[in-house]
Amino acid sequence: MLDLDLRSILKCVRCGACRSVCPVLEEVGWESAGARGRILVAHGISQGLDVDADVLESLNTCMTCGMCKQMCPAGANPTYVIENTRRQLVMRGEMTEAQRKLNERIMESGNSLGEVSDRRSWLSEYKGEIKETAGYVYFVGCLGAYRYPESVVATFDVLSRFDVTILPDEICCGSPLIRTGFDVDELIAHNIEQMRKVGAHTFITSCAGCHNTLIQSYPDEFEVMHVSEFLEQHLPELQLRRLKLTVTYHDACHLGRCRGVFDAPRRVIEAVCDLKEMKTNRENARCCGGGGGVRTGYPDLSLALAKKRLEEIPDGVDYLITSCPLCTKNLIEGGSDTDVLDLVELVRLAIE
Amino acid sequence: MDLIKKLHEIVGIDRATTSPMQLYCYSSDSSQIRGTPECVVRPQNTGQVSQVLRFANEHDIPVTARGAGTGLAGGAVALEGGIVLDLSGMDRILDIDINNLQVAVEPGVIHSRLNEVLGTEGFFFPPDPGSSEMCTLGGLIANNGSGMRSVKYGTTRSYVLDLEIVMADGSVINTGSKTLKSSAGYDLTRLMVGSEGTLGIITKAVLKILPLPKARTVVLASFDNPVLAGEAVVKTLSAGVIPSACEILDRATVEVLNAYDPNIAIPDAGATILFELDGTVSSVKEQAKIVEAVCMPFASGIRIAAGGEEMKEIWSARRLVGAAISRIDPNKTRVYVGEDIGVPIKEVPRMLKFIQSISGEFGLPIITYGHIGDGNLHTGMCIDMLDNEQWKQLDLAADKIHRTAIMLGGTVSAEHGIGSARSKYMRLERGNALDVMILIKRALDPRGILNPGKLGL
């Protein structure tokens, strides 16, 4: 029996206000591709609608960017309804091939990319020491560790000047699986045990997905900070020089809209160079198209949405700054003409 | 012939579907009316709409037009199966002709987008529905929607100069012209506006536009109760001030607005009237003085909005308040029934008293807000959707609200449309004029394929 939480579904008054903000609906056009449509699909399932490939596509093409939840006048929470429905269907064994493979990949390899190589191989480029115990742990994340080692090295190079270390055996935080409907108790237990080993009290994240998940799904035992928040607190100690650059900043949905981290990255950027905002920003920033399992399951849609986001880059900027490697990847692969740079890499430029 | 095969031939494989999931998504609008189509089609141009209708007419297949599906009366719901035509993808602004004071648009253009574009030219399309951010102009025209500024600027009907219509047999006509007025024969444009897709499908519209006023201000007046507020509005209008908007918010509505957007600090009161005044800087000041003087004997407090930002916030929140009242109770949801009555302006205070008494009779809190300046009141009721008894009381209350409005010489729908939700009141409200409507319907759609089951036809 599915527990679809009918009351949450019925909170939607079907006014259609979410049609004005859903980037997927704008791209796809069919009612089923927007938040209202997806809630209707969830309602339909509760009324006996067969779960076929179309149902799964409707539910799984949501990036969980939270734009609809933020603006819903009725107070409905489409993101919750969608994630809960995905989860209920997964529990019943109903999922797409992409979901199934993602789960297999992460559970077998401990990372979202299915990499079998050493997660810490980026350390070969890191010249400093690694503390055995520390108050803070830099939670590297799968994408950073395997796809953006230079960014990870830059980040740890800055952070390791403080009371920060890394986990001896970090694995995926579970974000991609939670978003797509799977249980991640094992992953959470593993990472928590690692945290206890190093005696840390705070996670420092550099990925919006990790950040949101560590806050939302991990026990309250540990604090969670985004690297921008940590750096903002330590700006005077970093003695950053001013760069002759103008950059723009992409708000990652799960860091900004979902967790309210808007000011810290901007203060860090403005400490080293000039900032020019994108057309939509802060609470209203468009999604890069990468989240919620869409990058994995629907790459064409994901890249089309990335292109739309790239159209919002203002003229006359040297870099598009991001604070999440998934956004970085999607915006680069979406064909950005402007160089995409992680926030901490920008800071690193101001240290050298 | 296989319906979906034919539709794929006309619009392409990706723009017509019989997917049960998709049909479920298109089986409702914002009302409680349900009806599942046999297929959904997303045409891209007039030619495709024409071919679909020709085929449907030849095979007696019902066709229901739909914009954004934001209607509140089931107008876009396919009651008898057939085809739903989702026109939201025909969304081009075809021509902005400032010299002729008009624009040409496709039906899927979102209302707010048109005004964003026109605003850069110093012009606007005055009808101002609460659903501005999501409703399509085709839907607005088909329902003769209007909104907050109708007290001064009238309804959508006043701004439609010409419609390209695909008739039931697939033929295409133009109902008007590019001139701002015409005496050439029957006014088919006005006939089509508000016909809810029962006489033809709108595929293009030419709309009259106006220059933006130089100045706007908002006067917020607080009253001990809605009846006093209603009397103040009647006095204001008869004093010769026609506000560009004149909205009533009862105490609960103000609570909702303040909760939805904490930046809005409308004072707690039994009722609040928002008077928006527009014109030149000096005329706005003069009107504001008159409004203050007229309201003073009735009001418990009066103030003028601080500036453009506060006005913008007030109107943004006001537009979405209809859905926002769902926030009052986490276990309740706003249900759109009996929500759009209109009464003659001088009957507004009486209607407000009746609403209070209906609320007591059925044990349902009724939130009241709306365009009091033109007699259009929105009543908002929230229920526990899982409680059958509350559904029964809701329907009884809505029925009484509708019948009371008619009794006072009013209408069951001032701007949202009749659709199916209110069709049973058409005879009571329109009398034998409904017979003429039925004759017109039969003449233009002899096989009855266009949006059957609507308007009481």
PDB file of N, CA and C in Angstrom, chain A residues 6-7 10-20 28-33 36-38 40-41 43-47 49-50 52 54-55 57-58 69-76, chain B residues 14-17 19-22 24-26 28-32 34 40 42 66-70 86 88 133-134 260 320 323-324 326-327 329-334 336 384-386:
ATOM      1  N   LEU A   6      -2.003  11.856   1.168  1.00  0.00           N
ATOM      2  CA  LEU A   6      -3.069  12.498   0.396  1.00  0.00           C
ATOM      3  C   LEU A   6      -3.312  13.943   0.826  1.00  0.00           C
ATOM      4  N   ARG A   7      -3.170  14.196   2.117  1.00  0.00           N
ATOM      5  CA  ARG A   7      -3.437  15.550   2.592  1.00  0.00           C
ATOM      6  C   ARG A   7      -2.469  16.567   1.957  1.00  0.00           C
ATOM      7  N   LEU A  10      -3.630  17.143  -1.551  1.00  0.00           N
ATOM      8  CA  LEU A  10      -4.859  17.937  -1.626  1.00  0.00           C
ATOM      9  C   LEU A  10      -4.650  19.390  -1.212  1.00  0.00           C
ATOM     10  N   LYS A  11      -3.472  19.717  -0.716  1.00  0.00           N
ATOM     11  CA  LYS A  11      -3.199  21.118  -0.365  1.00  0.00           C
ATOM     12  C   LYS A  11      -3.108  21.979  -1.628  1.00  0.00           C
ATOM     13  N   CYS A  12      -2.810  21.346  -2.736  1.00  0.00           N
ATOM     14  CA  CYS A  12      -2.745  22.069  -4.012  1.00  0.00           C
ATOM     15  C   CYS A  12      -4.156  22.441  -4.439  1.00  0.00           C
ATOM     16  N   VAL A  13      -4.400  23.746  -4.687  1.00  0.00           N
ATOM     17  CA  VAL A  13      -5.734  24.165  -5.133  1.00  0.00           C
ATOM     18  C   VAL A  13      -5.825  24.185  -6.661  1.00  0.00           C
ATOM     19  N   ARG A  14      -4.760  23.787  -7.326  1.00  0.00           N
ATOM     20  CA  ARG A  14      -4.690  23.736  -8.788  1.00  0.00           C
ATOM     21  C   ARG A  14      -4.876  25.114  -9.435  1.00  0.00           C
ATOM     22  N   CYS A  15      -4.441  26.172  -8.724  1.00  0.00           N
ATOM     23  CA  CYS A  15      -4.589  27.524  -9.282  1.00  0.00           C
ATOM     24  C   CYS A  15      -3.672  27.735 -10.472  1.00  0.00           C
ATOM     25  N   GLY A  16      -2.611  26.948 -10.549  1.00  0.00           N
ATOM     26  CA  GLY A  16      -1.706  27.056 -11.704  1.00  0.00           C
ATOM     27  C   GLY A  16      -0.638  28.128 -11.540  1.00  0.00           C
ATOM     28  N   ALA A  17      -0.550  28.735 -10.347  1.00  0.00           N
ATOM     29  CA  ALA A  17       0.462  29.786 -10.160  1.00  0.00           C
ATOM     30  C   ALA A  17       1.869  29.262 -10.446  1.00  0.00           C
ATOM     31  N   CYS A  18       2.102  27.986 -10.129  1.00  0.00           N
ATOM     32  CA  CYS A  18       3.428  27.401 -10.340  1.00  0.00           C
ATOM     33  C   CYS A  18       3.791  27.313 -11.826  1.00  0.00           C
ATOM     34  N   ARG A  19       2.788  27.397 -12.696  1.00  0.00           N
ATOM     35  CA  ARG A  19       3.096  27.381 -14.131  1.00  0.00           C
ATOM     36  C   ARG A  19       4.007  28.534 -14.513  1.00  0.00           C
ATOM     37  N   SER A  20       3.918  29.626 -13.740  1.00  0.00           N
ATOM     38  CA  SER A  20       4.687  30.808 -14.120  1.00  0.00           C
ATOM     39  C   SER A  20       6.163  30.684 -13.750  1.00  0.00           C
ATOM     40  N   VAL A  28       9.038  22.027 -21.780  1.00  0.00           N
ATOM     41  CA  VAL A  28       8.353  20.843 -22.324  1.00  0.00           C
ATOM     42  C   VAL A  28       6.942  21.174 -22.821  1.00  0.00           C
ATOM     43  N   GLY A  29       6.215  21.971 -22.057  1.00  0.00           N
ATOM     44  CA  GLY A  29       4.897  22.413 -22.530  1.00  0.00           C
ATOM     45  C   GLY A  29       3.710  21.628 -22.023  1.00  0.00           C
ATOM     46  N   TRP A  30       3.848  20.325 -21.844  1.00  0.00           N
ATOM     47  CA  TRP A  30       2.725  19.517 -21.375  1.00  0.00           C
ATOM     48  C   TRP A  30       2.446  19.780 -19.899  1.00  0.00           C
ATOM     49  N   GLU A  31       1.170  19.747 -19.537  1.00  0.00           N
ATOM     50  CA  GLU A  31       0.776  20.003 -18.151  1.00  0.00           C
ATOM     51  C   GLU A  31       1.519  19.099 -17.167  1.00  0.00           C
ATOM     52  N   SER A  32       1.792  17.888 -17.582  1.00  0.00           N
ATOM     53  CA  SER A  32       2.436  16.909 -16.692  1.00  0.00           C
ATOM     54  C   SER A  32       3.865  17.294 -16.337  1.00  0.00           C
ATOM     55  N   ALA A  33       4.423  18.283 -17.032  1.00  0.00           N
ATOM     56  CA  ALA A  33       5.822  18.654 -16.805  1.00  0.00           C
ATOM     57  C   ALA A  33       5.960  19.789 -15.801  1.00  0.00           C
ATOM     58  N   ARG A  36       2.032  21.535 -10.814  1.00  0.00           N
ATOM     59  CA  ARG A  36       0.622  21.177 -10.663  1.00  0.00           C
ATOM     60  C   ARG A  36       0.344  19.830 -11.322  1.00  0.00           C
ATOM     61  N   GLY A  37       0.902  19.632 -12.491  1.00  0.00           N
ATOM     62  CA  GLY A  37       0.698  18.365 -13.196  1.00  0.00           C
ATOM     63  C   GLY A  37       1.243  17.194 -12.405  1.00  0.00           C
ATOM     64  N   ARG A  38       2.413  17.392 -11.821  1.00  0.00           N
ATOM     65  CA  ARG A  38       3.028  16.285 -11.066  1.00  0.00           C
ATOM     66  C   ARG A  38       2.205  15.960  -9.825  1.00  0.00           C
ATOM     67  N   LEU A  40      -0.970  16.369  -9.660  1.00  0.00           N
ATOM     68  CA  LEU A  40      -2.114  15.638 -10.216  1.00  0.00           C
ATOM     69  C   LEU A  40      -1.757  14.185 -10.484  1.00  0.00           C
ATOM     70  N   VAL A  41      -0.558  13.962 -10.993  1.00  0.00           N
ATOM     71  CA  VAL A  41      -0.114  12.586 -11.249  1.00  0.00           C
ATOM     72  C   VAL A  41      -0.079  11.798  -9.942  1.00  0.00           C
ATOM     73  N   HIS A  43      -1.818  12.422  -7.338  1.00  0.00           N
ATOM     74  CA  HIS A  43      -3.218  12.203  -6.966  1.00  0.00           C
ATOM     75  C   HIS A  43      -3.801  11.056  -7.792  1.00  0.00           C
ATOM     76  N   GLY A  44      -3.485  11.069  -9.069  1.00  0.00           N
ATOM     77  CA  GLY A  44      -3.983  10.008  -9.946  1.00  0.00           C
ATOM     78  C   GLY A  44      -3.549   8.630  -9.463  1.00  0.00           C
ATOM     79  N   ILE A  45      -2.280   8.534  -9.054  1.00  0.00           N
ATOM     80  CA  ILE A  45      -1.784   7.238  -8.564  1.00  0.00           C
ATOM     81  C   ILE A  45      -2.601   6.814  -7.341  1.00  0.00           C
ATOM     82  N   SER A  46      -2.906   7.796  -6.480  1.00  0.00           N
ATOM     83  CA  SER A  46      -3.689   7.458  -5.276  1.00  0.00           C
ATOM     84  C   SER A  46      -5.097   6.998  -5.653  1.00  0.00           C
ATOM     85  N   GLN A  47      -5.534   7.375  -6.848  1.00  0.00           N
ATOM     86  CA  GLN A  47      -6.872   6.989  -7.311  1.00  0.00           C
ATOM     87  C   GLN A  47      -6.826   5.782  -8.251  1.00  0.00           C
ATOM     88  N   LEU A  49      -4.446   5.347 -10.908  1.00  0.00           N
ATOM     89  CA  LEU A  49      -3.802   5.546 -12.212  1.00  0.00           C
ATOM     90  C   LEU A  49      -2.611   4.590 -12.324  1.00  0.00           C
ATOM     91  N   ASP A  50      -2.544   3.863 -13.444  1.00  0.00           N
ATOM     92  CA  ASP A  50      -1.437   2.923 -13.633  1.00  0.00           C
ATOM     93  C   ASP A  50      -0.103   3.655 -13.681  1.00  0.00           C
ATOM     94  N   ASP A  52       2.923   3.976 -15.360  1.00  0.00           N
ATOM     95  CA  ASP A  52       3.618   3.564 -16.584  1.00  0.00           C
ATOM     96  C   ASP A  52       4.819   4.485 -16.802  1.00  0.00           C
ATOM     97  N   ASP A  54       5.160   7.003 -18.678  1.00  0.00           N
ATOM     98  CA  ASP A  54       4.808   8.433 -18.700  1.00  0.00           C
ATOM     99  C   ASP A  54       4.701   8.995 -17.280  1.00  0.00           C
ATOM    100  N   VAL A  55       4.124   8.206 -16.389  1.00  0.00           N
ATOM    101  CA  VAL A  55       4.009   8.629 -14.988  1.00  0.00           C
ATOM    102  C   VAL A  55       5.400   8.847 -14.397  1.00  0.00           C
ATOM    103  N   GLU A  57       8.120   9.462 -15.977  1.00  0.00           N
ATOM    104  CA  GLU A  57       8.786  10.606 -16.610  1.00  0.00           C
ATOM    105  C   GLU A  57       8.297  11.914 -15.994  1.00  0.00           C
ATOM    106  N   SER A  58       6.991  12.009 -15.794  1.00  0.00           N
ATOM    107  CA  SER A  58       6.456  13.227 -15.177  1.00  0.00           C
ATOM    108  C   SER A  58       7.102  13.469 -13.820  1.00  0.00           C
ATOM    109  N   LYS A  69       7.575  25.523  -4.729  1.00  0.00           N
ATOM    110  CA  LYS A  69       7.298  25.497  -3.288  1.00  0.00           C
ATOM    111  C   LYS A  69       7.424  26.897  -2.709  1.00  0.00           C
ATOM    112  N   GLN A  70       8.446  27.606  -3.144  1.00  0.00           N
ATOM    113  CA  GLN A  70       8.684  28.944  -2.629  1.00  0.00           C
ATOM    114  C   GLN A  70       7.521  29.873  -2.929  1.00  0.00           C
ATOM    115  N   MET A  71       6.957  29.756  -4.116  1.00  0.00           N
ATOM    116  CA  MET A  71       5.939  30.741  -4.491  1.00  0.00           C
ATOM    117  C   MET A  71       4.505  30.251  -4.327  1.00  0.00           C
ATOM    118  N   CYS A  72       4.311  28.978  -3.983  1.00  0.00           N
ATOM    119  CA  CYS A  72       2.945  28.458  -3.946  1.00  0.00           C
ATOM    120  C   CYS A  72       2.085  29.270  -2.977  1.00  0.00           C
ATOM    121  N   PRO A  73       1.084  29.981  -3.482  1.00  0.00           N
ATOM    122  CA  PRO A  73       0.281  30.801  -2.578  1.00  0.00           C
ATOM    123  C   PRO A  73      -0.509  29.953  -1.589  1.00  0.00           C
ATOM    124  N   ALA A  74      -0.870  28.741  -1.977  1.00  0.00           N
ATOM    125  CA  ALA A  74      -1.705  27.899  -1.113  1.00  0.00           C
ATOM    126  C   ALA A  74      -0.897  27.215  -0.017  1.00  0.00           C
ATOM    127  N   GLY A  75       0.417  27.304  -0.086  1.00  0.00           N
ATOM    128  CA  GLY A  75       1.243  26.656   0.930  1.00  0.00           C
ATOM    129  C   GLY A  75       1.463  25.171   0.664  1.00  0.00           C
ATOM    130  N   ALA A  76       1.216  24.743  -0.565  1.00  0.00           N
ATOM    131  CA  ALA A  76       1.515  23.345  -0.911  1.00  0.00           C
ATOM    132  C   ALA A  76       3.028  23.183  -1.042  1.00  0.00           C
TER     133      ALA A  76
ATOM    134  N   ASP B  14       4.673  14.403 -31.637  1.00  0.00           N
ATOM    135  CA  ASP B  14       4.972  14.868 -30.272  1.00  0.00           C
ATOM    136  C   ASP B  14       3.931  15.823 -29.702  1.00  0.00           C
ATOM    137  N   ARG B  15       2.921  16.132 -30.468  1.00  0.00           N
ATOM    138  CA  ARG B  15       2.005  17.177 -30.009  1.00  0.00           C
ATOM    139  C   ARG B  15       0.566  16.691 -29.864  1.00  0.00           C
ATOM    140  N   ALA B  16       0.375  15.391 -29.870  1.00  0.00           N
ATOM    141  CA  ALA B  16      -0.951  14.831 -29.566  1.00  0.00           C
ATOM    142  C   ALA B  16      -0.739  13.544 -28.807  1.00  0.00           C
ATOM    143  N   THR B  17      -1.560  13.319 -27.791  1.00  0.00           N
ATOM    144  CA  THR B  17      -1.325  12.146 -26.954  1.00  0.00           C
ATOM    145  C   THR B  17      -2.621  11.540 -26.439  1.00  0.00           C
ATOM    146  N   SER B  19      -1.958   9.343 -23.768  1.00  0.00           N
ATOM    147  CA  SER B  19      -1.372   8.781 -22.536  1.00  0.00           C
ATOM    148  C   SER B  19      -2.342   8.981 -21.371  1.00  0.00           C
ATOM    149  N   PRO B  20      -2.697   7.898 -20.657  1.00  0.00           N
ATOM    150  CA  PRO B  20      -3.623   8.047 -19.525  1.00  0.00           C
ATOM    151  C   PRO B  20      -3.119   9.054 -18.487  1.00  0.00           C
ATOM    152  N   MET B  21      -1.797   9.095 -18.302  1.00  0.00           N
ATOM    153  CA  MET B  21      -1.239  10.054 -17.347  1.00  0.00           C
ATOM    154  C   MET B  21      -1.519  11.480 -17.808  1.00  0.00           C
ATOM    155  N   GLN B  22      -1.275  11.723 -19.094  1.00  0.00           N
ATOM    156  CA  GLN B  22      -1.493  13.064 -19.641  1.00  0.00           C
ATOM    157  C   GLN B  22      -2.987  13.419 -19.577  1.00  0.00           C
ATOM    158  N   TYR B  24      -5.133  12.435 -17.474  1.00  0.00           N
ATOM    159  CA  TYR B  24      -5.478  12.741 -16.082  1.00  0.00           C
ATOM    160  C   TYR B  24      -5.088  14.192 -15.752  1.00  0.00           C
ATOM    161  N   CYS B  25      -3.927  14.599 -16.235  1.00  0.00           N
ATOM    162  CA  CYS B  25      -3.470  15.964 -15.968  1.00  0.00           C
ATOM    163  C   CYS B  25      -4.373  17.015 -16.621  1.00  0.00           C
ATOM    164  N   TYR B  26      -5.026  16.629 -17.676  1.00  0.00           N
ATOM    165  CA  TYR B  26      -5.899  17.573 -18.390  1.00  0.00           C
ATOM    166  C   TYR B  26      -7.377  17.361 -18.032  1.00  0.00           C
ATOM    167  N   SER B  28      -8.912  18.360 -15.315  1.00  0.00           N
ATOM    168  CA  SER B  28      -9.481  19.350 -14.397  1.00  0.00           C
ATOM    169  C   SER B  28      -8.842  20.711 -14.636  1.00  0.00           C
ATOM    170  N   ASP B  29      -9.498  21.724 -14.103  1.00  0.00           N
ATOM    171  CA  ASP B  29      -8.865  23.049 -14.001  1.00  0.00           C
ATOM    172  C   ASP B  29      -8.793  23.364 -12.511  1.00  0.00           C
ATOM    173  N   SER B  30      -9.048  24.614 -12.119  1.00  0.00           N
ATOM    174  CA  SER B  30      -8.969  24.913 -10.681  1.00  0.00           C
ATOM    175  C   SER B  30     -10.296  24.660  -9.966  1.00  0.00           C
ATOM    176  N   SER B  31     -11.312  24.270 -10.719  1.00  0.00           N
ATOM    177  CA  SER B  31     -12.626  24.021 -10.119  1.00  0.00           C
ATOM    178  C   SER B  31     -12.717  22.558  -9.672  1.00  0.00           C
ATOM    179  N   GLN B  32     -13.897  22.176  -9.225  1.00  0.00           N
ATOM    180  CA  GLN B  32     -14.106  20.789  -8.820  1.00  0.00           C
ATOM    181  C   GLN B  32     -14.719  19.962  -9.957  1.00  0.00           C
ATOM    182  N   ARG B  34     -14.745  17.673 -13.203  1.00  0.00           N
ATOM    183  CA  ARG B  34     -13.812  16.684 -13.766  1.00  0.00           C
ATOM    184  C   ARG B  34     -14.374  16.121 -15.070  1.00  0.00           C
ATOM    185  N   VAL B  40      -5.276  14.723 -25.990  1.00  0.00           N
ATOM    186  CA  VAL B  40      -4.894  16.126 -25.831  1.00  0.00           C
ATOM    187  C   VAL B  40      -4.001  16.502 -27.010  1.00  0.00           C
ATOM    188  N   ARG B  42      -1.701  19.723 -28.802  1.00  0.00           N
ATOM    189  CA  ARG B  42      -1.072  21.036 -28.596  1.00  0.00           C
ATOM    190  C   ARG B  42      -0.727  21.641 -29.949  1.00  0.00           C
ATOM    191  N   ARG B  66      -8.417  24.950 -24.230  1.00  0.00           N
ATOM    192  CA  ARG B  66      -7.808  25.184 -22.916  1.00  0.00           C
ATOM    193  C   ARG B  66      -6.592  26.090 -23.077  1.00  0.00           C
ATOM    194  N   GLY B  67      -6.449  27.025 -22.134  1.00  0.00           N
ATOM    195  CA  GLY B  67      -5.251  27.874 -22.128  1.00  0.00           C
ATOM    196  C   GLY B  67      -4.295  27.323 -21.091  1.00  0.00           C
ATOM    197  N   ALA B  68      -4.246  27.998 -19.921  1.00  0.00           N
ATOM    198  CA  ALA B  68      -3.367  27.525 -18.849  1.00  0.00           C
ATOM    199  C   ALA B  68      -4.112  26.629 -17.866  1.00  0.00           C
ATOM    200  N   GLY B  69      -5.403  26.421 -18.097  1.00  0.00           N
ATOM    201  CA  GLY B  69      -6.162  25.565 -17.177  1.00  0.00           C
ATOM    202  C   GLY B  69      -6.314  26.195 -15.805  1.00  0.00           C
ATOM    203  N   THR B  70      -6.388  27.527 -15.771  1.00  0.00           N
ATOM    204  CA  THR B  70      -6.514  28.225 -14.483  1.00  0.00           C
ATOM    205  C   THR B  70      -7.952  28.651 -14.213  1.00  0.00           C
ATOM    206  N   ASP B  86      -4.926  22.153 -26.177  1.00  0.00           N
ATOM    207  CA  ASP B  86      -4.103  22.975 -25.287  1.00  0.00           C
ATOM    208  C   ASP B  86      -3.426  24.043 -26.148  1.00  0.00           C
ATOM    209  N   SER B  88      -1.805  26.696 -25.111  1.00  0.00           N
ATOM    210  CA  SER B  88      -0.807  27.499 -24.396  1.00  0.00           C
ATOM    211  C   SER B  88       0.510  27.628 -25.172  1.00  0.00           C
ATOM    212  N   GLU B 133      -0.100  36.234 -13.782  1.00  0.00           N
ATOM    213  CA  GLU B 133       1.199  35.582 -14.015  1.00  0.00           C
ATOM    214  C   GLU B 133       1.058  34.246 -14.731  1.00  0.00           C
ATOM    215  N   MET B 134      -0.144  33.679 -14.754  1.00  0.00           N
ATOM    216  CA  MET B 134      -0.245  32.339 -15.351  1.00  0.00           C
ATOM    217  C   MET B 134      -1.372  32.185 -16.367  1.00  0.00           C
ATOM    218  N   TYR B 260       1.183  35.860   4.231  1.00  0.00           N
ATOM    219  CA  TYR B 260       1.797  35.457   2.959  1.00  0.00           C
ATOM    220  C   TYR B 260       3.011  36.325   2.655  1.00  0.00           C
ATOM    221  N   LEU B 320      -2.793  36.865  -5.472  1.00  0.00           N
ATOM    222  CA  LEU B 320      -2.734  35.432  -5.170  1.00  0.00           C
ATOM    223  C   LEU B 320      -3.497  35.056  -3.911  1.00  0.00           C
ATOM    224  N   ALA B 323      -5.813  31.760  -3.532  1.00  0.00           N
ATOM    225  CA  ALA B 323      -5.224  30.465  -3.166  1.00  0.00           C
ATOM    226  C   ALA B 323      -4.602  30.527  -1.784  1.00  0.00           C
ATOM    227  N   ALA B 324      -4.099  31.724  -1.410  1.00  0.00           N
ATOM    228  CA  ALA B 324      -3.353  31.846  -0.148  1.00  0.00           C
ATOM    229  C   ALA B 324      -4.229  31.609   1.077  1.00  0.00           C
ATOM    230  N   SER B 326      -5.790  29.171   1.712  1.00  0.00           N
ATOM    231  CA  SER B 326      -5.558  27.773   2.115  1.00  0.00           C
ATOM    232  C   SER B 326      -4.575  27.676   3.269  1.00  0.00           C
ATOM    233  N   ARG B 327      -3.786  28.726   3.468  1.00  0.00           N
ATOM    234  CA  ARG B 327      -2.757  28.694   4.514  1.00  0.00           C
ATOM    235  C   ARG B 327      -3.339  28.850   5.911  1.00  0.00           C
ATOM    236  N   ASP B 329      -5.356  27.083   7.603  1.00  0.00           N
ATOM    237  CA  ASP B 329      -5.404  25.839   8.368  1.00  0.00           C
ATOM    238  C   ASP B 329      -4.680  24.764   7.555  1.00  0.00           C
ATOM    239  N   PRO B 330      -3.650  24.134   8.159  1.00  0.00           N
ATOM    240  CA  PRO B 330      -2.887  23.144   7.377  1.00  0.00           C
ATOM    241  C   PRO B 330      -3.726  21.965   6.886  1.00  0.00           C
ATOM    242  N   ASN B 331      -4.851  21.714   7.543  1.00  0.00           N
ATOM    243  CA  ASN B 331      -5.676  20.580   7.129  1.00  0.00           C
ATOM    244  C   ASN B 331      -6.806  20.975   6.202  1.00  0.00           C
ATOM    245  N   LYS B 332      -6.833  22.243   5.813  1.00  0.00           N
ATOM    246  CA  LYS B 332      -7.923  22.676   4.931  1.00  0.00           C
ATOM    247  C   LYS B 332      -7.388  23.258   3.627  1.00  0.00           C
ATOM    248  N   THR B 333      -8.226  23.195   2.628  1.00  0.00           N
ATOM    249  CA  THR B 333      -7.853  23.676   1.304  1.00  0.00           C
ATOM    250  C   THR B 333      -8.954  24.577   0.784  1.00  0.00           C
ATOM    251  N   ARG B 334      -8.570  25.657   0.100  1.00  0.00           N
ATOM    252  CA  ARG B 334      -9.563  26.536  -0.479  1.00  0.00           C
ATOM    253  C   ARG B 334     -10.208  25.798  -1.672  1.00  0.00           C
ATOM    254  N   TYR B 336     -12.825  26.381  -4.828  1.00  0.00           N
ATOM    255  CA  TYR B 336     -13.461  27.447  -5.589  1.00  0.00           C
ATOM    256  C   TYR B 336     -14.898  27.071  -5.943  1.00  0.00           C
ATOM    257  N   ASP B 384     -11.857  20.763   4.960  1.00  0.00           N
ATOM    258  CA  ASP B 384     -11.055  19.546   5.007  1.00  0.00           C
ATOM    259  C   ASP B 384     -11.537  18.678   3.847  1.00  0.00           C
ATOM    260  N   MET B 385     -10.679  18.500   2.878  1.00  0.00           N
ATOM    261  CA  MET B 385     -11.082  17.813   1.641  1.00  0.00           C
ATOM    262  C   MET B 385     -11.453  16.346   1.881  1.00  0.00           C
ATOM    263  N   LEU B 386     -11.074  15.836   3.048  1.00  0.00           N
ATOM    264  CA  LEU B 386     -11.369  14.427   3.322  1.00  0.00           C
ATOM    265  C   LEU B 386     -12.645  14.267   4.162  1.00  0.00           C
TER     266      LEU B 386
END
